Amino acid sequence: MPKRKKIGLVGAGNIGGELAILAARRELGDVVLLDIPDKEDFAKGKALDMMQACALDGRDANIVGTSDYAQLAGADVVIVTAGVPRKPGMSRDDLLSINLKIIRSVAENIGKHAPDALVIVISNPLDAMVYEMKKITGFPRERVLGMAGALDSARFECFLAEAAGASVKDVSALVLGGHGDTMVPCLSYTTIKGIPVTKLLPQADLDAMVKRTAMGGGEIVKLMGTSAYYAPAAGAISMAESYLKGQRRTVACAAYLQGEYGYEDIYMGVPIVIGAGGMEKVVEIELSGAEKAMLETSAKHVKELLAAAAKL
Ligand code: APR
């Protein structure tokens, strides 16, 4: 009998809960939902509620809530959302000092209790958090990824489908760079059923959608008073699923670069292949001059963030 897979979720808040129910409904494996001791009962209650929802669906789910890292032993994947989310008027970078402390203790515990897991970080500011995770766990870059590009690409796809009056199933967008206002939506690789969007929609409309995508997270924070959770969870679950099932999907993710795209020792959003080996490949694509310049601006911003983190 093949062993059931195990998915650890550190942070049982809005995104953590959505991750748990998606993992259970897709029967990806057993779920451990972990939070701080003060929130242990909350995590346990959430786990029970979701198990009961799965019973109604006829899904065999096993979800436990805990604050004990020992429960992560043997995890195949750990997804990290521990930290505080944005409030209206805040940028992701405003979360740096508070979330950095949290991510450091989470990373130490993952290194100790789940040394063979693939780690997917969602906590913001993403590029600095995932860099810290890799540094502290000492895991190879193949097993420490940041979820951003999948979400940013999905946001862009949504806007494009609506504007073109097309099915979102046929829209394929690519958003690179850091997860912030300097992200780089790549029009040259964005298509509707293989047809470049530049041939289907006026440039002014595309420019407006690029802008809206870059500010897409902030738009939701302003409306809800906290940050998005359904789409971030869906993005991370698609990455975890590709790993657990060896699907080799190409996804835009924050990946640790070692010379690719001309950058070293930095996490940035690029297309990668996720399979049974974790990040199996960084896909290097040719960028236009404008896209390269935007990527450089984005990299500069990520470097500033990493420098600020290094001082804390
Ligand atoms: N260990 C485990 N969990 C922690 C820790 C810690 N050291 N510190 C905080 N948490 C938990 C909180 O108790 C809370 O339950 O993380 C959870 C975060 O949940 P929410 O506040 O609902 O935030 P969420 O919307 O899920 O976003 C989490 O992801 O997208 C990013 O910007 C977002 O950084 C934020 C993170």
XYZ file of C-alpha atoms and ligand atoms in Angstrom:
348
model
C 0.000 0.000 0.000
C 1.518 3.383 -0.915
C 2.047 5.654 2.092
C -0.411 8.539 2.440
C 1.199 11.899 1.784
C 1.414 14.467 4.546
C 0.952 18.203 4.146
C 1.968 20.517 6.978
C 0.414 23.988 7.108
C 2.119 26.482 9.414
C -0.411 29.224 10.136
C -4.061 28.281 10.607
C -5.537 31.667 9.701
C -7.399 32.680 6.574
C -4.990 31.236 4.024
C -4.093 28.242 6.221
C -7.742 27.232 6.498
C -8.336 27.532 2.779
C -5.164 25.520 2.069
C -6.392 22.767 4.385
C -9.815 22.432 2.795
C -8.377 22.484 -0.737
C -5.771 19.829 0.125
C -8.443 17.663 1.753
C -11.000 18.088 -1.027
C -8.379 17.153 -3.615
C -7.337 14.204 -1.437
C -3.684 15.234 -1.635
C -2.907 13.625 1.732
C -3.220 14.038 5.487
C -3.186 17.619 6.717
C -1.542 19.037 9.856
C -2.756 22.562 10.615
C -0.324 24.233 13.010
C -0.522 27.569 14.802
C 0.890 29.186 17.960
C -0.129 27.681 21.350
C -2.683 30.461 21.936
C -4.434 29.457 18.724
C -4.153 25.684 19.143
C -7.829 25.223 20.020
C -8.818 27.420 17.113
C -6.722 25.218 14.773
C -8.277 22.081 16.280
C -11.792 23.446 15.854
C -11.110 24.477 12.268
C -9.715 20.996 11.532
C -12.854 19.316 12.920
C -15.155 21.619 10.973
C -13.299 20.812 7.745
C -13.281 17.055 8.397
C -17.044 17.260 8.811
C -17.358 19.238 5.559
C -15.354 16.506 3.836
C -17.659 13.846 5.289
C -20.544 15.613 3.545
C -18.541 15.563 0.303
C -17.640 11.883 0.764
C -13.914 12.666 0.921
C -11.519 10.714 3.118
C -9.798 13.559 4.897
C -7.589 13.464 7.928
C -6.961 16.972 9.267
C -5.484 17.683 12.694
C -4.995 21.012 14.437
C -1.977 21.452 16.700
C 0.730 23.767 17.998
C 3.258 20.952 18.272
C 5.888 20.937 15.528
C 6.635 17.253 16.222
C 3.382 16.556 14.323
C 5.107 17.711 11.131
C 7.435 14.687 11.227
C 7.555 12.994 7.838
C 5.751 15.843 6.044
C 6.170 15.776 2.261
C 5.181 19.419 1.852
C 5.033 22.292 4.342
C 3.235 25.491 3.336
C 3.947 28.548 5.471
C 1.472 31.374 6.041
C 2.557 32.229 9.594
C 2.666 35.970 10.083
C 0.431 38.983 9.991
C -1.445 40.085 6.889
C -1.731 43.638 5.539
C -4.259 46.179 6.697
C -5.535 48.907 4.365
C -2.825 51.454 3.558
C 0.036 49.024 4.285
C 2.476 47.714 1.715
C 3.797 44.148 1.915
C 7.179 45.576 2.922
C 5.626 47.155 6.033
C 5.302 43.617 7.409
C 9.033 42.925 7.213
C 10.222 43.276 10.804
C 7.290 41.497 12.446
C 7.055 38.626 9.951
C 10.817 38.144 9.797
C 10.922 37.188 13.481
C 8.081 34.752 12.931
C 9.590 33.171 9.820
C 12.928 32.642 11.579
C 11.376 30.569 14.344
C 9.140 28.708 11.876
C 12.155 27.905 9.660
C 14.144 26.511 12.593
C 11.283 24.234 13.499
C 10.745 23.037 9.939
C 14.465 22.302 9.583
C 14.296 20.224 12.754
C 10.989 18.437 12.346
C 10.405 18.148 8.589
C 13.902 17.984 7.088
C 12.812 16.280 3.874
C 9.838 18.474 3.019
C 9.319 20.776 0.059
C 8.623 24.172 1.617
C 6.311 26.710 -0.019
C 6.309 30.157 1.594
C 3.349 32.524 1.254
C 4.014 34.966 4.147
C 4.841 38.512 3.068
C 6.997 40.316 2.092
C 7.381 37.125 0.130
C 10.802 37.435 -1.491
C 12.496 38.253 1.825
C 10.564 35.584 3.758
C 11.411 32.787 1.352
C 15.081 33.880 1.259
C 15.194 33.636 5.055
C 13.503 30.232 4.987
C 16.194 28.844 2.690
C 18.981 30.432 4.714
C 17.813 29.061 8.050
C 16.677 25.581 7.000
C 19.739 25.147 4.768
C 17.504 23.181 2.377
C 18.567 23.052 -1.286
C 16.925 25.605 -3.572
C 14.948 22.812 -5.233
C 12.933 22.455 -2.008
C 12.271 26.070 -0.973
C 9.869 28.008 -3.178
C 7.783 31.144 -2.822
C 4.186 31.390 -4.003
C 3.640 34.654 -5.844
C 3.846 34.331 -9.617
C 1.087 31.710 -9.725
C -1.233 34.167 -7.969
C -0.112 37.239 -9.895
C -0.478 35.349 -13.206
C -3.972 34.192 -12.202
C -4.977 37.758 -11.368
C -3.789 38.920 -14.773
C -5.612 35.999 -16.451
C -8.862 36.947 -14.723
C -8.694 40.547 -15.911
C -7.754 39.485 -19.453
C -10.563 36.930 -19.742
C -13.094 39.525 -18.633
C -11.789 42.199 -21.019
C -11.565 39.851 -24.001
C -14.890 38.148 -23.287
C -12.978 34.851 -23.309
C -12.964 31.756 -21.116
C -10.308 31.962 -18.452
C -9.438 28.373 -19.419
C -7.949 29.665 -22.665
C -5.969 32.511 -21.129
C -2.354 31.891 -20.226
C -0.409 34.726 -18.624
C 3.056 35.004 -17.178
C 4.004 37.415 -14.403
C 7.644 37.561 -13.327
C 9.739 39.534 -10.841
C 9.283 40.255 -7.160
C 5.909 39.955 -5.452
C 5.092 43.601 -5.084
C 4.163 46.630 -7.045
C 7.252 46.104 -9.236
C 6.113 42.736 -10.561
C 6.525 42.225 -14.327
C 3.489 41.034 -16.301
C 5.020 39.705 -19.564
C 2.733 40.550 -22.451
C 5.043 38.849 -24.925
C 4.221 35.460 -23.320
C 0.558 36.073 -22.608
C -1.928 34.435 -24.944
C -5.553 33.488 -25.425
C -5.569 30.013 -26.959
C -2.064 30.649 -28.275
C -2.959 34.047 -29.795
C -0.819 36.849 -28.322
C -3.047 39.220 -26.316
C -1.351 42.126 -28.056
C -3.204 41.045 -31.232
C -6.563 40.821 -29.464
C -6.801 43.794 -27.116
C -5.869 47.493 -27.479
C -2.561 48.465 -25.874
C -4.242 51.023 -23.598
C -6.509 48.296 -22.145
C -3.522 46.000 -21.655
C -1.585 48.761 -19.898
C -4.500 49.345 -17.530
C -4.711 45.621 -16.738
C -0.960 45.398 -16.130
C -1.306 48.207 -13.627
C -4.315 46.610 -11.965
C -2.461 43.283 -11.698
C 0.528 44.912 -10.005
C -1.848 46.502 -7.486
C -4.165 43.463 -7.395
C -3.372 42.494 -3.802
C -3.834 46.053 -2.534
C -7.218 46.327 -4.281
C -8.469 43.369 -2.229
C -6.927 44.600 1.059
C -8.754 47.881 0.581
C -12.067 46.132 0.022
C -11.800 43.443 2.708
C -9.631 45.090 5.358
C -7.243 42.110 5.217
C -5.310 40.351 2.494
C -6.627 37.877 -0.048
C -6.845 34.204 0.860
C -8.748 32.112 -1.653
C -6.458 32.742 -4.628
C -3.165 32.640 -2.655
C -4.199 29.240 -1.276
C -5.196 27.961 -4.720
C -1.807 29.065 -6.090
C 0.158 27.200 -3.429
C -1.997 24.075 -3.688
C -1.357 23.871 -7.449
C 2.394 24.007 -6.715
C 2.125 21.344 -3.990
C 0.017 19.120 -6.221
C 2.535 19.307 -9.064
C 5.227 18.144 -6.631
C 3.208 15.426 -4.911
C 1.985 13.986 -8.224
C 5.187 14.646 -10.201
C 3.153 16.620 -12.762
C 6.028 18.797 -14.011
C 3.827 21.847 -14.372
C 5.458 25.092 -15.435
C 4.559 27.726 -12.846
C 5.815 31.227 -12.127
C 7.297 31.022 -8.618
C 9.744 32.869 -6.440
C 12.873 30.759 -6.994
C 16.449 31.114 -5.749
C 18.520 32.273 -8.701
C 22.098 31.220 -9.296
C 22.938 33.151 -12.431
C 19.659 32.612 -14.276
C 18.366 35.808 -15.891
C 21.683 37.394 -14.809
C 20.856 37.334 -11.061
C 22.575 35.609 -8.138
C 21.670 34.996 -4.513
C 18.176 36.423 -4.784
C 14.614 35.065 -4.843
C 12.564 36.306 -7.766
C 9.533 35.239 -9.730
C 10.515 33.199 -12.792
C 8.934 30.270 -14.636
C 10.035 26.946 -13.152
C 9.113 23.292 -13.603
C 7.813 21.612 -10.442
C 7.958 17.822 -10.392
C 8.854 14.987 -8.044
C 12.294 16.554 -7.574
C 10.822 19.865 -6.423
C 12.079 22.674 -8.643
C 13.389 20.575 -11.534
C 14.306 23.464 -13.801
C 14.365 27.248 -14.066
C 12.964 28.031 -17.504
C 14.927 30.868 -19.080
C 12.965 32.808 -21.676
C 13.971 35.708 -23.854
C 12.575 39.001 -22.590
C 11.998 42.227 -24.480
C 14.144 45.245 -23.616
C 11.254 46.804 -21.684
C 10.615 43.584 -19.738
C 14.315 43.289 -18.883
C 14.309 46.849 -17.578
C 11.206 46.142 -15.475
C 12.813 42.971 -14.110
C 15.904 44.966 -13.168
C 13.760 47.487 -11.256
C 12.022 44.613 -9.514
C 15.347 42.922 -8.642
C 16.645 46.197 -7.248
C 13.624 46.415 -4.996
C 14.039 42.801 -3.802
C 17.737 43.444 -3.072
C 16.821 46.482 -0.966
C 14.332 44.366 0.938
C 16.951 41.645 1.537
C 19.449 44.259 2.730
C 16.854 45.634 5.157
C 16.108 42.092 6.394
C 19.802 41.380 6.911
C 19.991 44.314 9.345
C 17.075 43.082 11.491
N 3.887 29.983 14.170
C 2.740 29.549 13.613
N 1.727 30.353 13.262
C 1.858 31.662 13.499
C 3.038 32.194 14.079
C 4.075 31.301 14.424
N 5.208 31.712 14.958
N 2.872 33.541 14.202
C 1.643 33.834 13.710
N 1.033 32.704 13.295
C -0.306 32.524 12.760
C -1.335 33.479 13.387
O -1.690 33.078 14.701
C -2.484 33.370 12.401
O -3.425 32.355 12.758
O -0.388 32.830 11.394
C -1.776 32.976 11.082
C -1.940 34.009 9.985
O -3.276 34.031 9.623
P -4.058 35.365 9.211
O -3.799 36.405 10.232
O -5.473 34.982 8.918
O -3.303 35.816 7.875
P -3.468 35.231 6.384
O -4.483 36.035 5.653
O -3.622 33.760 6.426
O -2.046 35.658 5.765
C -0.843 35.108 6.245
O 0.285 35.323 4.133
O -0.300 36.431 2.137
C 0.427 36.492 3.328
O 0.450 38.853 3.754
C -0.058 37.612 4.208
O 1.844 37.544 5.653
C 0.480 37.203 5.543
C 0.344 35.669 5.498
